[in-house]
Each structure stands twice: as structure tokens, then as C-alpha cells.
mmCIF file of C-alpha atoms in Angstrom:
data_model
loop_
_atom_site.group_PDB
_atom_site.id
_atom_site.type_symbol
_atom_site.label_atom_id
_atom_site.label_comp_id
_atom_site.label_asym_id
_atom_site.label_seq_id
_atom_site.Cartn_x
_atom_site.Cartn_y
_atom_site.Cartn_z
ATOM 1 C CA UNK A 92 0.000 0.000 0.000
ATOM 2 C CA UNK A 93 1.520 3.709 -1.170
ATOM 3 C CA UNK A 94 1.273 6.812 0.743
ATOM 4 C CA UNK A 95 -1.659 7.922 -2.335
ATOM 5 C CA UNK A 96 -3.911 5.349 -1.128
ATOM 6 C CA UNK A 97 -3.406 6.188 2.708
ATOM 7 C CA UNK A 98 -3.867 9.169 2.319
ATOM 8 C CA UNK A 99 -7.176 8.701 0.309
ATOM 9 C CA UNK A 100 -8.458 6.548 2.995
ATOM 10 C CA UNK A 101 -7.410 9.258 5.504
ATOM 11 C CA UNK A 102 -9.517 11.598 3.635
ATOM 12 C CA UNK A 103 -12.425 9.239 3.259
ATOM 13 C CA UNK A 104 -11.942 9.284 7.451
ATOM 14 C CA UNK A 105 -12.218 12.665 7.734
ATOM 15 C CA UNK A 106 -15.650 13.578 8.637
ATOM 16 C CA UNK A 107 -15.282 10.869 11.193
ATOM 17 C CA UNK A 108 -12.507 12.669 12.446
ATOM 18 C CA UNK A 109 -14.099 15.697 13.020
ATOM 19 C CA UNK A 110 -16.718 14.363 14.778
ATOM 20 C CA UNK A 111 -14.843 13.059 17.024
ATOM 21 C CA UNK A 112 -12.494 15.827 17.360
ATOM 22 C CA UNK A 113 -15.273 18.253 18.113
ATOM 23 C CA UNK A 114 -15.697 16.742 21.054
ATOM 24 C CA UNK A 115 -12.704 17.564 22.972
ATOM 25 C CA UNK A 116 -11.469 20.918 24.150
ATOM 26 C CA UNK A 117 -9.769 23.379 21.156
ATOM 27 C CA UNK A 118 -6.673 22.854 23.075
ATOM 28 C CA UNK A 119 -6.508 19.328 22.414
ATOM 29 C CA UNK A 120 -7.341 18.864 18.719
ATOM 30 C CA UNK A 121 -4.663 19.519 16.809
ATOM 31 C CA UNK A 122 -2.539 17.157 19.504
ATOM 32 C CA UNK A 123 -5.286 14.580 19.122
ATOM 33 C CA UNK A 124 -5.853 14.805 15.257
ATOM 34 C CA UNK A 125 -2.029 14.199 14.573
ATOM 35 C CA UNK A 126 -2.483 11.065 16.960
ATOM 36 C CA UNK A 127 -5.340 9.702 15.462
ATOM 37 C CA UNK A 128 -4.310 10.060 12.249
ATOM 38 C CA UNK A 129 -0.393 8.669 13.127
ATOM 39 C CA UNK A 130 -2.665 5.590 14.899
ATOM 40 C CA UNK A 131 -4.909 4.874 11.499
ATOM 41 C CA UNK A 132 -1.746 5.006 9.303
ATOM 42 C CA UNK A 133 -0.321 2.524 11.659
ATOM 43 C CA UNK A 134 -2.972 -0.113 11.844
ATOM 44 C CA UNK A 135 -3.389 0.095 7.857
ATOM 45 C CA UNK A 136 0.613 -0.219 7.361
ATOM 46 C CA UNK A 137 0.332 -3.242 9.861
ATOM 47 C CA UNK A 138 -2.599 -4.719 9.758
ATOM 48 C CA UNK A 139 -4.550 -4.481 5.850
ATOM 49 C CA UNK A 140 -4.456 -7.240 3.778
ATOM 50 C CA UNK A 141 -5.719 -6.631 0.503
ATOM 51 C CA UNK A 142 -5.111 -10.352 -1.134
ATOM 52 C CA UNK A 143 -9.274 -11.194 -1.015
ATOM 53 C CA UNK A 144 -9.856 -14.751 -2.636
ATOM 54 C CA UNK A 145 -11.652 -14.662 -5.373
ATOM 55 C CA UNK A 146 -15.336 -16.392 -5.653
ATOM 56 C CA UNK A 147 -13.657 -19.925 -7.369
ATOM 57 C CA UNK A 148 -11.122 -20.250 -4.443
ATOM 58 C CA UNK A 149 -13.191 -18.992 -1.226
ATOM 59 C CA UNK A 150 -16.034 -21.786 -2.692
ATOM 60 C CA UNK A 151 -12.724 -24.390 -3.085
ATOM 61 C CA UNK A 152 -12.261 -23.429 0.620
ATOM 62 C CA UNK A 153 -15.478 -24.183 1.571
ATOM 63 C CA UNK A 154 -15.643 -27.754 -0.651
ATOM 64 C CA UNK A 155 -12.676 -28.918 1.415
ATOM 65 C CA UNK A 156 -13.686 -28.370 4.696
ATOM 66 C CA UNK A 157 -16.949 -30.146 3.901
ATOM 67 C CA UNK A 158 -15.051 -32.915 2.743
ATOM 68 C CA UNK A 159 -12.785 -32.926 5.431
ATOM 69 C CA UNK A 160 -15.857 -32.876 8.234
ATOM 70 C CA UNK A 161 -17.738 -35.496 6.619
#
């Protein structure tokens, strides 16, 4: 994953974001936008898998543990 799609799904965050962040004090949001924002980029970088099986092998999945139960 590239820093253009990050940031896209940052921006797609964004009105999340400000909900949230309207909820604190002024003096904390900047502090707590940066942190939210350095937390998301985190848990995309480390935790995102974009490999989804396709119909043909999630169905192949599913055939073998039916055979393998019965």
C-alpha cells in the first residue's frame, strides 16, 4: 500500500474525524488529530491485507472443509 492510497483513505476518514475531534477541548485537537491520524496510518501499514480470494477459491475453501468434516 503507497502513501496515495493512505492518504485517500485518511480523507475518506475525515468527517469521522471531526466528529470526534469536536468533542474535545480546542486545546486538544490539533494534539489529538495528529495522533489519530499517526494511529490509522499505523494499523493500515500493519494490519490491511488486501489479497481477497476470489469467488472460485473462497467456494474451493469451503468444498474442502466439507469434505474434510464429513
Amino acid at each position: 500500500m503507497d502513501e496515495t492510497d493512505i492518504l485517500s483513505i485518511l480523507k475518506q476518514l475525515e468527517p469521522k474525524l471531526q466528529s470526534v475531534l469536536f468533542q474535545t477541548s480546542n486545546d486538544y485537537r490539533e494534539d489529538l488529530e495528529q495522533d489519530l491520524k499517526e494511529r490509522i496510518i499505523k494499523i493500515i501499514k500493519n494490519n490491511i491485507n488486501l489479497e481477497v480470494p476470489g469467488f472460485f477459491d473462497f467456494i474451493g475453501e469451503e468444498l474442502v472443509l466439507d469434505y474434510s468434516e464429513g
